[in-house]
XYZ file of C-alpha atoms in Angstrom:
560
model
C 8.851 38.345 -14.369
C 7.481 36.250 -11.965
C 5.563 38.623 -10.122
C 3.559 39.811 -13.444
C 3.429 35.830 -14.221
C 1.321 35.336 -11.184
C -1.133 38.160 -11.856
C -2.433 35.405 -14.615
C -5.782 34.044 -13.243
C -4.539 30.330 -13.938
C -1.471 30.694 -11.631
C -3.795 30.205 -8.520
C -2.391 30.884 -5.199
C -1.243 27.874 -3.187
C -3.345 29.096 -0.061
C -6.338 29.322 -2.277
C -5.723 25.948 -3.945
C -5.590 24.574 -0.372
C -9.645 25.290 -0.159
C -10.666 23.564 -3.264
C -11.872 23.747 -6.538
C -14.772 25.855 -5.933
C -12.683 28.467 -4.340
C -9.910 28.448 -6.718
C -12.781 29.138 -9.893
C -14.180 31.724 -7.808
C -10.399 33.382 -6.833
C -9.946 33.108 -10.650
C -12.509 35.046 -11.784
C -12.268 37.512 -9.401
C -8.454 38.136 -10.720
C -9.630 37.955 -14.116
C -12.690 40.809 -13.592
C -10.032 42.815 -11.508
C -7.332 42.762 -14.243
C -10.657 43.808 -16.761
C -11.690 46.539 -14.414
C -7.785 47.536 -13.962
C -7.726 48.035 -17.676
C -10.952 49.949 -18.238
C -10.351 51.819 -15.304
C -7.082 53.124 -16.633
C -8.474 54.608 -19.865
C -11.549 56.202 -17.885
C -9.109 57.452 -15.308
C -7.237 59.347 -18.343
C -10.292 60.417 -19.635
C -11.958 61.579 -16.679
C -8.855 63.481 -15.406
C -8.510 65.513 -18.743
C -12.731 66.172 -18.400
C -12.121 67.116 -14.699
C -9.414 69.562 -15.020
C -11.020 71.694 -17.966
C -13.951 71.924 -15.367
C -11.990 72.205 -12.289
C -13.794 69.480 -10.885
C -10.806 68.389 -8.900
C -13.006 66.628 -5.953
C -13.807 64.181 -8.909
C -10.441 63.507 -9.923
C -9.446 62.780 -6.430
C -12.192 60.386 -5.703
C -11.182 58.201 -8.859
C -7.924 58.253 -8.046
C -8.517 56.852 -4.581
C -10.740 54.094 -5.961
C -7.985 53.509 -8.870
C -5.724 52.882 -6.252
C -7.358 50.466 -4.198
C -8.567 48.595 -7.197
C -4.998 48.444 -8.714
C -4.072 47.079 -4.943
C -6.543 44.500 -4.843
C -5.187 43.431 -8.266
C -1.706 43.177 -7.850
C -1.699 41.710 -4.766
C -3.350 38.134 -4.927
C -1.884 37.174 -1.471
C -4.482 39.476 0.317
C -7.500 37.309 1.904
C -10.043 36.146 -0.635
C -12.933 38.066 1.241
C -10.992 41.251 1.352
C -10.763 41.461 -2.209
C -14.099 40.845 -2.958
C -15.634 43.455 -0.424
C -12.990 45.991 -1.991
C -14.374 45.021 -5.689
C -17.856 45.225 -4.402
C -17.584 48.374 -2.432
C -15.234 50.145 -5.316
C -18.622 49.025 -7.498
C -21.053 50.522 -5.210
C -19.002 53.485 -4.752
C -18.820 54.329 -8.671
C -22.424 53.932 -8.687
C -22.828 56.488 -6.002
C -20.190 58.749 -7.735
C -22.239 58.755 -10.881
C -25.386 59.831 -9.126
C -24.186 62.826 -8.075
C -22.026 63.376 -11.768
C -25.570 62.236 -13.596
C -28.420 62.410 -11.189
C -29.540 59.326 -13.243
C -31.553 56.619 -11.048
C -31.161 54.119 -13.839
C -27.458 54.201 -14.455
C -27.175 53.648 -10.529
C -29.175 50.962 -10.428
C -27.267 49.334 -13.017
C -24.060 49.566 -10.968
C -26.108 48.231 -8.028
C -27.220 45.016 -10.200
C -23.751 44.587 -10.859
C -23.040 44.810 -6.977
C -25.380 41.901 -6.520
C -24.112 39.832 -9.450
C -20.765 40.102 -8.163
C -21.903 38.594 -4.873
C -23.587 35.960 -6.599
C -20.128 35.122 -8.214
C -18.049 35.684 -5.151
C -20.454 34.838 -2.231
C -22.922 32.517 -1.425
C -26.895 32.974 -0.879
C -26.635 34.950 2.234
C -24.593 37.572 0.851
C -26.865 37.733 -2.352
C -29.874 38.573 -0.180
C -27.918 41.194 1.600
C -26.574 42.725 -1.245
C -30.531 42.794 -2.723
C -32.192 44.509 0.098
C -29.171 47.168 0.277
C -29.737 47.668 -3.486
C -33.241 47.917 -3.062
C -33.252 50.403 -0.067
C -30.758 52.634 -2.177
C -32.834 52.144 -4.958
C -35.754 53.215 -3.414
C -34.338 56.282 -1.602
C -32.325 57.696 -4.480
C -35.989 57.391 -6.295
C -38.094 58.855 -3.764
C -36.153 61.434 -2.340
C -34.754 63.345 -5.133
C -34.888 66.901 -3.322
C -31.688 65.730 -1.367
C -29.836 66.931 -4.530
C -31.099 70.175 -4.263
C -30.558 70.509 -0.773
C -26.853 68.880 -1.339
C -26.488 71.665 -4.546
C -25.396 68.648 -6.592
C -24.292 69.395 -10.164
C -26.762 67.754 -12.634
C -29.952 67.893 -10.472
C -31.824 69.165 -13.115
C -31.789 65.708 -14.891
C -33.161 63.930 -11.697
C -36.783 62.240 -12.488
C -38.759 64.234 -9.456
C -41.999 62.133 -10.605
C -40.214 58.563 -11.016
C -42.626 55.573 -9.967
C -41.044 53.991 -6.766
C -42.691 51.014 -7.112
C -41.666 50.255 -10.626
C -38.242 51.258 -10.141
C -38.025 48.910 -7.290
C -39.456 46.197 -8.999
C -37.397 46.951 -12.351
C -34.061 46.509 -10.035
C -35.590 43.874 -7.973
C -36.546 41.713 -11.309
C -33.258 42.345 -13.026
C -31.098 41.599 -9.734
C -32.828 38.421 -8.716
C -32.861 37.074 -12.194
C -29.241 37.585 -12.771
C -28.117 36.727 -9.297
C -30.386 33.708 -9.163
C -28.759 32.908 -12.777
C -25.560 33.094 -11.703
C -25.998 31.604 -8.165
C -27.524 28.395 -10.157
C -24.499 28.513 -12.515
C -22.182 28.615 -9.528
C -24.163 25.885 -7.444
C -24.287 23.762 -10.394
C -20.451 24.199 -11.020
C -19.854 23.202 -7.425
C -21.826 20.286 -7.521
C -19.990 19.155 -10.954
C -16.871 20.244 -9.303
C -17.939 18.043 -6.116
C -18.909 15.273 -8.052
C -15.629 15.472 -10.733
C -13.646 15.711 -7.200
C -15.060 12.339 -5.735
C -14.854 11.025 -9.073
C -11.152 11.925 -9.215
C -10.940 10.831 -5.477
C -12.558 7.804 -6.045
C -10.215 7.012 -8.936
C -7.136 7.933 -6.903
C -8.608 5.336 -4.017
C -8.977 2.582 -6.560
C -5.396 3.278 -8.462
C -3.826 3.669 -4.945
C -5.662 0.378 -4.228
C -4.512 -0.995 -7.458
C -1.265 0.030 -7.002
C -0.976 -1.607 -3.290
C -2.008 -4.935 -4.964
C 0.615 -4.703 -7.505
C 3.189 -3.487 -5.307
C 2.084 -6.455 -2.632
C 1.757 -8.823 -5.642
C 5.323 -7.580 -6.758
C 6.748 -8.262 -3.421
C 5.279 -11.486 -3.160
C 6.408 -12.877 -6.539
C 10.029 -11.480 -5.705
C 9.946 -13.287 -2.377
C 8.784 -16.902 -4.190
C 11.783 -15.800 -6.675
C 14.056 -15.304 -3.656
C 12.744 -18.388 -1.823
C 13.195 -20.485 -5.031
C 16.629 -19.213 -5.850
C 17.595 -20.009 -2.362
C 16.004 -23.398 -2.436
C 17.714 -24.107 -5.504
C 21.345 -23.119 -3.985
C 20.600 -25.216 -0.821
C 19.426 -28.496 -3.262
C 22.852 -27.682 -5.164
C 24.947 -27.832 -1.512
C 23.401 -31.366 -0.966
C 23.961 -32.514 -3.758
C 27.752 -31.947 -3.060
C 27.680 -33.719 0.094
C 28.351 -37.599 0.384
C 28.068 -37.848 4.283
C 24.477 -38.479 5.679
C 25.378 -36.613 9.468
C 27.450 -33.884 7.467
C 24.538 -33.454 5.018
C 21.651 -32.605 8.024
C 23.953 -30.398 9.795
C 24.904 -28.461 7.322
C 21.459 -28.206 5.670
C 19.139 -26.911 9.040
C 20.836 -23.449 9.432
C 20.744 -22.472 5.952
C 17.200 -23.116 5.691
C 16.179 -21.085 9.060
C 18.213 -18.096 8.312
C 17.387 -18.015 4.389
C 13.273 -18.417 5.108
C 13.601 -16.288 8.775
C 12.406 -19.326 10.561
C 12.381 -19.799 14.332
C 13.519 -23.342 14.223
C 14.537 -26.203 12.022
C 14.960 -29.536 13.348
C 15.726 -32.876 11.188
C 14.166 -36.195 12.667
C 15.830 -39.714 11.513
C 14.191 -43.153 12.235
C 16.387 -45.288 14.355
C 17.048 -49.263 13.006
C 13.601 -50.430 14.357
C 11.826 -47.579 12.532
C 9.326 -46.810 15.591
C 11.165 -43.900 16.975
C 12.048 -40.457 15.469
C 15.588 -39.620 16.986
C 16.390 -35.553 16.734
C 19.957 -35.843 14.565
C 20.097 -31.783 13.920
C 18.726 -28.546 15.299
C 19.143 -25.155 15.272
C 20.101 -22.572 18.303
C 20.392 -22.924 21.785
C 17.337 -25.449 21.586
C 18.461 -27.443 19.207
C 21.987 -27.963 20.691
C 20.046 -28.626 24.071
C 17.694 -31.005 22.949
C 20.656 -32.835 20.952
C 22.432 -33.287 24.251
C 19.568 -34.583 25.754
C 18.786 -37.292 22.878
C 15.382 -35.902 21.829
C 13.225 -38.734 20.171
C 9.772 -39.225 19.551
C 7.251 -42.071 19.027
C 6.225 -42.580 15.486
C 2.291 -42.582 15.242
C 2.726 -40.919 19.048
C 1.285 -37.579 19.992
C 3.324 -35.325 18.231
C 3.056 -33.975 14.870
C 6.471 -35.728 13.440
C 5.085 -38.776 14.799
C 2.128 -38.186 12.613
C 3.740 -37.048 9.595
C 5.842 -40.270 9.750
C 3.475 -42.656 10.417
C 0.893 -41.101 7.540
C 3.455 -40.090 4.963
C 1.840 -36.752 4.619
C 2.542 -33.057 5.546
C 1.108 -31.462 8.844
C 0.642 -27.657 9.551
C -0.719 -26.170 12.416
C -1.339 -22.415 11.740
C -1.940 -21.726 15.611
C -0.055 -24.408 17.583
C -2.273 -23.675 20.839
C -5.507 -25.366 19.117
C -3.058 -28.237 17.618
C -4.765 -31.491 18.909
C -1.764 -33.462 17.702
C 1.387 -31.516 19.166
C 4.278 -31.951 21.396
C 4.563 -29.136 23.599
C 8.428 -28.544 23.314
C 9.624 -26.530 26.155
C 12.374 -25.604 24.586
C 10.477 -23.802 21.725
C 8.173 -21.534 23.956
C 7.477 -18.941 20.909
C 6.315 -21.352 18.559
C 3.119 -19.985 16.726
C 3.029 -22.012 13.615
C 4.863 -25.389 12.797
C 4.877 -27.526 9.807
C 6.313 -31.057 9.660
C 7.400 -32.411 6.550
C 7.885 -36.196 5.906
C 11.423 -37.125 4.437
C 10.119 -39.821 1.795
C 12.225 -41.607 -0.884
C 10.222 -42.735 -3.633
C 10.887 -46.419 -4.465
C 9.420 -49.053 -6.609
C 7.848 -50.672 -3.949
C 6.363 -47.418 -2.324
C 7.449 -44.524 -0.367
C 10.284 -45.245 1.901
C 10.059 -43.186 5.093
C 13.125 -41.793 6.282
C 12.233 -39.270 9.337
C 10.723 -35.585 9.068
C 11.893 -31.973 9.318
C 10.050 -29.725 11.696
C 10.026 -25.947 10.692
C 8.562 -23.240 13.156
C 7.854 -19.719 13.425
C 6.873 -16.950 15.755
C 4.644 -15.641 13.631
C 0.928 -17.439 13.435
C -0.303 -18.193 9.999
C 3.361 -17.952 8.820
C 3.208 -20.668 6.263
C 0.919 -20.855 2.881
C 0.283 -22.894 0.278
C 3.647 -21.631 -1.939
C 5.699 -21.947 1.488
C 4.687 -25.239 1.931
C 5.352 -26.139 -1.754
C 9.148 -25.046 -1.719
C 9.888 -26.382 1.674
C 8.488 -29.531 0.675
C 10.664 -29.563 -2.644
C 13.906 -28.925 -0.550
C 12.677 -31.483 2.136
C 12.135 -34.256 -1.090
C 15.471 -33.402 -2.414
C 17.217 -33.739 0.992
C 15.136 -37.174 1.273
C 16.773 -38.591 -2.015
C 20.376 -37.218 -0.681
C 20.154 -39.064 2.283
C 19.176 -42.293 0.382
C 21.798 -41.612 -1.698
C 24.275 -41.398 0.587
C 23.000 -44.300 2.560
C 22.955 -46.524 -0.634
C 26.360 -45.262 -1.768
C 27.784 -46.044 1.711
C 26.536 -49.272 1.781
C 27.552 -50.042 -1.648
C 30.848 -49.261 -0.665
C 30.674 -51.504 2.222
C 29.844 -54.043 0.142
C 32.214 -53.504 -1.969
C 35.253 -53.554 0.719
C 33.653 -57.126 1.414
C 33.876 -57.917 -1.991
C 37.455 -56.717 -2.164
C 38.186 -58.852 1.262
C 36.631 -61.745 0.393
C 38.596 -61.265 -3.290
C 41.780 -60.896 -1.713
C 41.384 -63.764 0.333
C 40.673 -65.948 -2.677
C 43.569 -64.878 -4.777
C 45.757 -65.035 -1.870
C 44.269 -68.714 -0.742
C 44.315 -69.902 -4.492
C 47.735 -68.661 -5.647
C 49.168 -70.111 -2.152
C 47.431 -73.693 -3.132
C 48.710 -73.469 -6.535
C 52.572 -72.546 -5.882
C 52.192 -74.973 -3.082
C 51.657 -77.586 -5.726
C 54.335 -76.402 -8.360
C 56.466 -74.843 -6.253
C 58.088 -71.487 -6.779
C 57.602 -70.321 -10.682
C 59.948 -67.935 -12.091
C 61.847 -67.533 -15.548
C 64.931 -65.501 -16.379
C 65.674 -63.610 -19.816
C 68.919 -62.123 -20.716
C 68.772 -59.424 -23.617
C 71.551 -60.453 -25.808
C 72.219 -57.523 -26.891
C 72.639 -55.673 -23.729
C 76.490 -55.272 -22.903
C 78.281 -56.959 -20.056
C 80.470 -54.198 -19.178
C 78.022 -51.730 -18.612
C 76.290 -51.077 -15.077
C 72.425 -51.820 -14.484
C 70.015 -50.734 -11.852
C 67.516 -53.059 -10.485
C 63.492 -52.003 -11.030
C 61.245 -54.114 -9.384
C 57.594 -54.376 -10.668
C 54.715 -55.981 -9.026
C 52.218 -58.211 -10.864
C 48.620 -56.955 -9.586
C 45.801 -58.861 -10.319
C 42.837 -57.019 -8.883
C 44.695 -54.851 -6.414
C 46.196 -57.358 -5.053
C 50.207 -58.622 -5.854
C 50.646 -62.307 -6.885
C 54.078 -61.648 -7.766
C 57.044 -59.501 -9.038
C 58.793 -58.719 -12.400
C 62.765 -57.584 -12.046
C 64.117 -55.416 -14.821
C 67.499 -54.471 -14.970
C 68.002 -50.878 -16.806
C 71.209 -48.673 -17.474
C 68.554 -45.806 -15.273
C 67.087 -46.262 -12.061
C 63.762 -44.883 -13.566
C 62.193 -45.320 -16.952
C 61.160 -42.972 -19.340
C 57.499 -42.223 -19.758
C 56.765 -44.274 -22.739
C 58.560 -47.233 -21.103
C 57.128 -47.237 -17.815
C 53.496 -46.965 -19.810
C 54.843 -50.083 -22.123
C 55.973 -51.932 -18.965
C 52.721 -51.219 -17.260
C 50.714 -52.783 -19.796
C 53.029 -55.804 -19.867
C 52.787 -56.647 -16.237
C 48.679 -55.985 -16.215
C 48.671 -58.440 -19.407
C 50.818 -61.143 -17.770
C 49.131 -61.145 -14.442
C 45.679 -61.751 -16.001
C 47.288 -64.233 -18.278
C 48.623 -65.955 -14.997
C 45.284 -65.862 -13.494
C 43.718 -67.190 -16.658
C 45.915 -70.123 -16.656
C 45.508 -70.721 -13.122
C 41.923 -70.883 -13.435
C 42.394 -73.226 -16.312
C 44.460 -75.641 -14.304
C 42.070 -75.477 -11.582
C 39.356 -76.261 -13.815
C 41.172 -79.274 -15.326
C 41.920 -80.704 -11.686
C 38.693 -80.381 -10.668
C 37.234 -81.791 -14.131
C 39.848 -84.873 -13.305
C 38.746 -85.305 -9.803
C 34.986 -85.350 -10.950
C 36.323 -88.054 -13.360
C 37.809 -90.142 -10.424
C 34.968 -89.687 -8.111
C 32.380 -90.396 -10.740
C 34.540 -93.756 -11.607
C 35.019 -94.618 -7.925
C 31.395 -94.188 -7.680
C 30.641 -96.701 -10.412
C 33.186 -99.180 -8.645
C 31.218 -98.619 -5.544
C 28.205 -99.712 -7.249
C 29.755 -102.977 -9.084
C 31.104 -104.035 -5.251
C 29.694 -107.278 -4.343
C 30.628 -106.927 -0.283
C 32.460 -104.494 2.131
C 35.843 -105.520 1.357
C 35.726 -104.589 -2.114
C 34.510 -101.018 -1.414
C 36.868 -100.526 0.904
C 39.724 -101.677 -1.083
C 38.338 -99.370 -3.970
C 38.105 -96.560 -1.535
C 41.731 -97.147 -0.391
C 43.076 -97.782 -3.723
C 41.488 -94.419 -5.185
C 42.675 -92.210 -2.233
C 46.413 -93.674 -2.823
C 46.594 -92.604 -6.300
C 46.662 -88.768 -4.668
C 50.303 -87.481 -5.390
C 50.888 -86.610 -1.797
C 49.655 -89.922 -0.569
C 52.247 -92.957 -0.105
C 49.853 -95.135 1.965
C 46.297 -95.397 2.872
C 44.777 -97.571 5.726
C 41.070 -97.814 6.038
C 39.679 -99.429 9.672
C 35.753 -99.815 10.388
C 35.264 -99.852 14.328
C 32.480 -100.229 16.278
C 31.182 -97.016 17.616
C 33.154 -94.991 15.427
C 30.877 -92.270 14.013
C 33.533 -90.193 11.721
C 36.951 -90.462 10.616
C 39.323 -87.814 12.407
C 42.327 -86.083 10.331
C 44.398 -86.883 13.330
C 43.281 -90.146 14.220
C 45.803 -92.656 14.499
C 43.984 -95.423 12.700
C 44.088 -92.755 9.286
C 47.440 -92.472 8.439
C 49.263 -90.400 5.684
C 52.879 -90.977 5.115
């Protein structure tokens, strides 16, 4: 089935398709004509066979049989070379015309076949073959019209039908006009078709080229978009990771290596300003170069001849697409493969203006490695890093201040309650539940009285069990908390009242001083006022030349 399908004109052999559209069309025309000739030749062979047998002209039967064999061979085997199949077809047509001349002796019938030969050349080949077929056909036409006696010499059948008086010139001209016209028209059609096909092929090629260029641009754009999306995802992951770290040194140590790996960088380093704000110190760096520079305490001057120094001083990013042409750059011997460098400032936005914390350097081995989108993504990461660093520092400073406040509060509570208890003595109160059973064993449970995380006393509870239930524990905790707050409020009230009394006495003493008439009255008023203190039994006031201040341990100022 596949063999017969391959005989259809549209089923072009692969080796023909490789030779272009024009060759494909010509081969299809050739196959169509061969199929048509084969079908007609089959009917003609049957007719000629019966006629030749009846007339006992077996030579004609053999001749037609051989021609039919070559026609079928050329038709069925499309794998034969195209030129060979064309020449076989043309020679078969030429041989058929000559055989008809020998049968009928009609020059016009021969000329018709010769015109077909020229036409086939016009279809199958170029102008050179057309001209050659015209010459051959014209020569054959002239010969068969000028020398009819050859038929008599050869004793060919049908010699009586030859036209001995034919006008050779007219026959030649007729053949030439008809052949040239038909061949020329077909040649022009084929040439026009070839040009159209060439134009169409050129248009198809241009379309395919443009289409491929568009596809390339689409692919490039798609890859770029996917790359940006991937970079944004990686940036979001890094930012999320940074938000979970509450230590500045751990933060910068954990960000540099993921940043280098995820963005395929050569080196990443983070510089932070020292306490003076004039020097940027390398705090984290990737690779062996980073470890070496950290061990060397690598540092750069702010505003100096380096991209990091320039970036911190100007609060702007700086990029060197070709480090060999960058004027403001520190040539680091530890990073010899750097071709592109980008310095990004670590800036915290503050109400008073941007606060510079340091800068980040990212470097690549490729020239022109960073574009505007790369700069935007990296700047976003660095900006979040600056915010996280500032928040960590602020949190640490806040915790330090809170610790100082806690220490001061603890000292204040200890001093205040110590003074209060020294004044009043130890305070305690016992209560015995009248409903408790005297013969039952009880366990002591000691609970601290805690005020702002400081213990100011204890509550001892006797219970049948060593541990309280959850509800009892919650209730007791509330009681101890409220008791500690109430005790502190009472102490503060007493202290306020004491200070008010002292202020009142001081005001009264000031009034007595203002009414005193002499020094004796003033000394008497001071001694009397000091003698009213609860812990003072006797007061003496002495004035002597050269005394500037009264010391607590001076023998002239005694308290008994």
